[in-house]
Amino acid sequence: MVCFLLMGFKEGTRKWFGRVVDDKCQAEVYSEQYGFKECGEPVDHIHHIVPEGWTLEHTGGDPEQNMGLPLCKHHHVGEDAEEFSRDFSFHPDIGNAYSDYGEWKKQTEHMESITGKKQTKKDNPSPFDVAAQEHRDKTSRGERYWAGDENVDQHYKDKMRERVDIYTATHPEDKKPDTKPHPRHTKKKHWTDNV
Ligand SMILES: [Zn+2]
């Protein structure tokens, strides 16, 4: 479900990013005792550091070529928490949708059994529909809809750039898979195109 909602990298790209980091979640968590430490749990998802919808609408370019950040589920779509804290996640709204979904489904089925009618998405959107709509609304308003800030993004971009450089230098046989451009990818027009 999360793949559908956040859209994901293609499978080959996803697996390749996993190999780059030796299947270890790259989230960095801070504690008094150990300072910054990498999570290191097995990778569940590859987070688009700059999300796909945002790229399509604002920055242009093919989101399939964005830098990926391999994360465990907890650090990708876990509960809301402070930056760099143990429970920080990039998409806490989706974490909430996960926890609300069971109750929503129960109530929906209950309603449907009473009325004998299927509830429509419009009348009764699921917590995931609500989150997806919120992403779209924020995107069109130019508002960030993922946790952290530009410094956090930049930190992980730099970190992953380094990991990718090391991996490609030491594993020349395992190139990043070539993928077709994203179907909705349209090249943003440069202002000179119209001159
Ligand atoms: Zn993690």
mmCIF file of C-alpha atoms and ligand atoms in Angstrom:
data_model
loop_
_atom_site.group_PDB
_atom_site.id
_atom_site.type_symbol
_atom_site.label_atom_id
_atom_site.label_comp_id
_atom_site.label_asym_id
_atom_site.label_seq_id
_atom_site.Cartn_x
_atom_site.Cartn_y
_atom_site.Cartn_z
ATOM 1 C CA MET A 1 0.000 0.000 0.000
ATOM 2 C CA VAL A 2 2.775 2.383 0.869
ATOM 3 C CA CYS A 3 4.408 1.760 -2.485
ATOM 4 C CA PHE A 4 1.205 2.803 -4.194
ATOM 5 C CA LEU A 5 0.832 5.888 -2.051
ATOM 6 C CA LEU A 6 4.383 7.115 -2.210
ATOM 7 C CA MET A 7 5.067 5.512 -5.553
ATOM 8 C CA GLY A 8 8.405 3.898 -5.545
ATOM 9 C CA PHE A 9 11.568 3.412 -7.438
ATOM 10 C CA LYS A 10 11.414 0.563 -9.929
ATOM 11 C CA GLU A 11 12.331 -2.792 -8.491
ATOM 12 C CA GLY A 12 15.780 -2.962 -10.086
ATOM 13 C CA THR A 13 16.690 0.490 -8.800
ATOM 14 C CA ARG A 14 15.338 -0.358 -5.368
ATOM 15 C CA LYS A 15 17.373 -3.530 -5.101
ATOM 16 C CA TRP A 16 20.478 -1.768 -6.368
ATOM 17 C CA PHE A 17 20.242 0.929 -3.675
ATOM 18 C CA GLY A 18 19.869 -1.888 -1.147
ATOM 19 C CA ARG A 19 23.122 -3.465 -2.346
ATOM 20 C CA VAL A 20 24.898 -0.103 -2.215
ATOM 21 C CA VAL A 21 24.276 0.087 1.529
ATOM 22 C CA ASP A 22 24.660 -3.631 2.246
ATOM 23 C CA ASP A 23 20.955 -3.821 3.158
ATOM 24 C CA LYS A 24 21.312 -1.519 6.157
ATOM 25 C CA CYS A 25 18.919 1.308 7.016
ATOM 26 C CA GLN A 26 20.833 4.562 6.640
ATOM 27 C CA ALA A 27 18.824 6.629 9.128
ATOM 28 C CA GLU A 28 21.050 8.278 11.692
ATOM 29 C CA VAL A 29 19.758 8.448 15.216
ATOM 30 C CA TYR A 30 21.140 10.435 18.086
ATOM 31 C CA SER A 31 21.480 9.389 21.677
ATOM 32 C CA GLU A 32 23.408 10.925 24.579
ATOM 33 C CA GLN A 33 25.178 7.657 25.094
ATOM 34 C CA TYR A 34 26.388 6.911 21.561
ATOM 35 C CA GLY A 35 26.102 10.207 19.692
ATOM 36 C CA PHE A 36 25.035 9.707 16.052
ATOM 37 C CA LYS A 37 24.620 6.116 15.057
ATOM 38 C CA GLU A 38 23.321 4.461 11.912
ATOM 39 C CA CYS A 39 20.149 2.427 12.392
ATOM 40 C CA GLY A 40 21.484 -0.590 10.460
ATOM 41 C CA GLU A 41 18.224 -2.577 10.444
ATOM 42 C CA PRO A 42 17.379 -4.412 7.192
ATOM 43 C CA VAL A 43 16.117 -2.142 4.405
ATOM 44 C CA ASP A 44 12.362 -2.175 3.734
ATOM 45 C CA HIS A 45 11.899 0.894 1.534
ATOM 46 C CA ILE A 46 13.924 3.258 -0.618
ATOM 47 C CA HIS A 47 12.902 6.795 0.252
ATOM 48 C CA HIS A 48 13.023 9.387 -2.545
ATOM 49 C CA ILE A 49 15.055 12.105 -0.792
ATOM 50 C CA VAL A 50 13.237 14.534 -3.038
ATOM 51 C CA PRO A 51 9.824 12.887 -3.429
ATOM 52 C CA GLU A 52 8.494 11.824 -6.780
ATOM 53 C CA GLY A 53 5.409 14.048 -6.893
ATOM 54 C CA TRP A 54 7.461 17.041 -5.866
ATOM 55 C CA THR A 55 10.004 16.394 -8.595
ATOM 56 C CA LEU A 56 7.300 16.041 -11.231
ATOM 57 C CA GLU A 57 5.590 19.246 -10.220
ATOM 58 C CA HIS A 58 8.389 21.515 -9.067
ATOM 59 C CA THR A 59 11.924 20.600 -9.943
ATOM 60 C CA GLY A 60 11.466 18.804 -13.228
ATOM 61 C CA GLY A 61 13.656 15.914 -14.284
ATOM 62 C CA ASP A 62 13.053 12.218 -13.984
ATOM 63 C CA PRO A 63 12.311 11.187 -10.366
ATOM 64 C CA GLU A 64 13.585 7.714 -11.155
ATOM 65 C CA GLN A 65 17.023 9.351 -11.217
ATOM 66 C CA ASN A 66 16.629 11.001 -7.792
ATOM 67 C CA MET A 67 18.897 9.947 -4.985
ATOM 68 C CA GLY A 68 17.396 7.149 -2.927
ATOM 69 C CA LEU A 69 17.789 6.641 0.791
ATOM 70 C CA PRO A 70 17.432 3.038 1.952
ATOM 71 C CA LEU A 71 15.448 2.874 5.186
ATOM 72 C CA CYS A 72 13.745 0.399 7.459
ATOM 73 C CA LYS A 73 9.964 0.785 7.598
ATOM 74 C CA HIS A 74 10.162 2.428 11.013
ATOM 75 C CA HIS A 75 12.349 5.258 9.734
ATOM 76 C CA HIS A 76 10.388 5.699 6.526
ATOM 77 C CA VAL A 77 6.782 5.593 7.663
ATOM 78 C CA GLY A 78 6.954 5.334 11.446
ATOM 79 C CA GLU A 79 5.360 7.608 13.986
ATOM 80 C CA ASP A 80 5.971 11.313 14.330
ATOM 81 C CA ALA A 81 9.167 12.316 16.140
ATOM 82 C CA GLU A 82 11.952 14.848 16.287
ATOM 83 C CA GLU A 83 14.702 15.005 13.691
ATOM 84 C CA PHE A 84 17.486 12.505 14.292
ATOM 85 C CA SER A 85 15.625 11.043 17.253
ATOM 86 C CA ARG A 86 15.294 7.282 17.421
ATOM 87 C CA ASP A 87 11.768 7.332 16.016
ATOM 88 C CA PHE A 88 12.119 10.029 13.373
ATOM 89 C CA SER A 89 10.386 9.075 10.156
ATOM 90 C CA PHE A 90 10.117 10.887 6.850
ATOM 91 C CA HIS A 91 6.409 10.212 6.375
ATOM 92 C CA PRO A 92 4.762 10.203 9.796
ATOM 93 C CA ASP A 93 1.385 10.990 8.200
ATOM 94 C CA ILE A 94 1.535 7.639 6.473
ATOM 95 C CA GLY A 95 2.556 6.054 9.754
ATOM 96 C CA ASN A 96 -0.643 7.471 11.223
ATOM 97 C CA ALA A 97 -2.652 6.253 8.236
ATOM 98 C CA TYR A 98 -1.335 2.740 8.884
ATOM 99 C CA SER A 99 -2.492 2.861 12.479
ATOM 100 C CA ASP A 100 -5.894 4.377 11.606
ATOM 101 C CA TYR A 101 -6.603 2.030 8.717
ATOM 102 C CA GLY A 102 -7.829 -0.945 10.773
ATOM 103 C CA GLU A 103 -10.459 1.105 12.583
ATOM 104 C CA TRP A 104 -11.538 2.830 9.356
ATOM 105 C CA LYS A 105 -11.951 -0.519 7.633
ATOM 106 C CA LYS A 106 -13.964 -1.933 10.525
ATOM 107 C CA GLN A 107 -16.313 1.064 10.545
ATOM 108 C CA THR A 108 -16.653 1.066 6.780
ATOM 109 C CA GLU A 109 -17.588 -2.598 6.696
ATOM 110 C CA HIS A 110 -20.034 -2.020 9.515
ATOM 111 C CA MET A 111 -21.680 0.852 7.620
ATOM 112 C CA GLU A 112 -21.810 -1.166 4.434
ATOM 113 C CA SER A 113 -23.446 -4.089 6.182
ATOM 114 C CA ILE A 114 -26.135 -1.758 7.567
ATOM 115 C CA THR A 115 -26.833 0.163 4.365
ATOM 116 C CA GLY A 116 -26.028 -2.657 1.950
ATOM 117 C CA LYS A 117 -24.205 -0.104 -0.157
ATOM 118 C CA LYS A 118 -20.559 0.191 -0.990
ATOM 119 C CA GLN A 119 -19.010 3.366 0.372
ATOM 120 C CA THR A 120 -17.372 5.467 -2.289
ATOM 121 C CA LYS A 121 -13.895 6.874 -2.054
ATOM 122 C CA LYS A 122 -15.381 10.345 -2.261
ATOM 123 C CA ASP A 123 -17.809 9.906 0.647
ATOM 124 C CA ASN A 124 -15.541 7.811 2.786
ATOM 125 C CA PRO A 125 -11.887 8.176 1.837
ATOM 126 C CA SER A 126 -9.489 5.826 3.620
ATOM 127 C CA PRO A 127 -6.724 7.292 5.799
ATOM 128 C CA PHE A 128 -4.356 6.583 2.893
ATOM 129 C CA ASP A 129 -6.616 8.466 0.441
ATOM 130 C CA VAL A 130 -6.655 11.407 2.849
ATOM 131 C CA ALA A 131 -2.867 11.383 3.173
ATOM 132 C CA ALA A 132 -2.409 11.141 -0.600
ATOM 133 C CA GLN A 133 -4.771 14.059 -1.155
ATOM 134 C CA GLU A 134 -2.873 16.069 1.449
ATOM 135 C CA HIS A 135 0.372 15.334 -0.437
ATOM 136 C CA ARG A 136 -1.166 16.549 -3.669
ATOM 137 C CA ASP A 137 -2.615 19.690 -2.061
ATOM 138 C CA LYS A 138 0.646 20.573 -0.359
ATOM 139 C CA THR A 139 2.590 19.887 -3.533
ATOM 140 C CA SER A 140 0.424 22.253 -5.525
ATOM 141 C CA ARG A 141 0.812 24.916 -2.836
ATOM 142 C CA GLY A 142 4.572 24.366 -2.902
ATOM 143 C CA GLU A 143 4.581 23.161 0.707
ATOM 144 C CA ARG A 144 6.829 20.432 1.928
ATOM 145 C CA TYR A 145 4.872 17.309 2.906
ATOM 146 C CA TRP A 146 7.647 15.142 4.276
ATOM 147 C CA ALA A 147 9.423 15.464 7.609
ATOM 148 C CA GLY A 148 12.790 17.066 8.152
ATOM 149 C CA ASP A 149 14.052 20.127 6.320
ATOM 150 C CA GLU A 150 16.430 20.990 3.499
ATOM 151 C CA ASN A 151 19.467 20.467 5.720
ATOM 152 C CA VAL A 152 18.349 16.964 6.572
ATOM 153 C CA ASP A 153 17.753 16.229 2.881
ATOM 154 C CA GLN A 154 21.150 17.626 1.958
ATOM 155 C CA HIS A 155 22.866 15.618 4.674
ATOM 156 C CA TYR A 156 21.409 12.362 3.375
ATOM 157 C CA LYS A 157 21.999 13.311 -0.259
ATOM 158 C CA ASP A 158 25.693 13.862 0.501
ATOM 159 C CA LYS A 159 25.876 10.686 2.523
ATOM 160 C CA MET A 160 24.263 8.602 -0.235
ATOM 161 C CA ARG A 161 26.351 10.261 -2.960
ATOM 162 C CA GLU A 162 29.433 9.078 -1.088
ATOM 163 C CA ARG A 163 28.045 5.555 -0.605
ATOM 164 C CA VAL A 164 27.140 5.344 -4.299
ATOM 165 C CA ASP A 165 30.593 6.587 -5.361
ATOM 166 C CA ILE A 166 32.342 4.039 -3.166
ATOM 167 C CA TYR A 167 30.053 1.234 -4.313
ATOM 168 C CA THR A 168 30.418 1.977 -8.018
ATOM 169 C CA ALA A 169 34.206 2.216 -7.645
ATOM 170 C CA THR A 170 34.437 -1.112 -5.835
ATOM 171 C CA HIS A 171 31.708 -2.924 -7.820
ATOM 172 C CA PRO A 172 32.203 -1.800 -11.425
ATOM 173 C CA GLU A 173 30.243 -4.896 -12.554
ATOM 174 C CA ASP A 174 27.062 -3.756 -10.741
ATOM 175 C CA LYS A 175 25.971 -0.586 -12.472
ATOM 176 C CA LYS A 176 22.790 1.211 -11.494
ATOM 177 C CA PRO A 177 20.074 -0.271 -13.745
ATOM 178 C CA ASP A 178 19.032 1.807 -16.694
ATOM 179 C CA THR A 179 15.375 2.623 -16.452
ATOM 180 C CA LYS A 180 12.890 4.223 -18.761
ATOM 181 C CA PRO A 181 11.976 7.763 -17.746
ATOM 182 C CA HIS A 182 9.016 8.081 -15.400
ATOM 183 C CA PRO A 183 5.768 8.018 -17.449
ATOM 184 C CA ARG A 184 4.675 11.399 -16.108
ATOM 185 C CA HIS A 185 8.107 12.885 -16.512
ATOM 186 C CA THR A 186 7.972 15.937 -18.687
ATOM 187 C CA LYS A 187 11.012 18.003 -19.110
ATOM 188 C CA LYS A 188 10.418 21.380 -17.510
ATOM 189 C CA LYS A 189 10.725 24.057 -20.098
ATOM 190 C CA HIS A 190 13.647 26.341 -19.672
ATOM 191 C CA TRP A 191 12.769 29.983 -20.099
ATOM 192 C CA THR A 192 15.011 30.187 -23.159
ATOM 193 C CA ASP A 193 12.798 27.595 -24.913
ATOM 194 C CA ASN A 194 10.215 30.304 -25.416
ATOM 195 C CA VAL A 195 12.523 33.062 -26.473
HETATM 196 ZN ZN ZN B 1 16.009 2.336 10.441
#
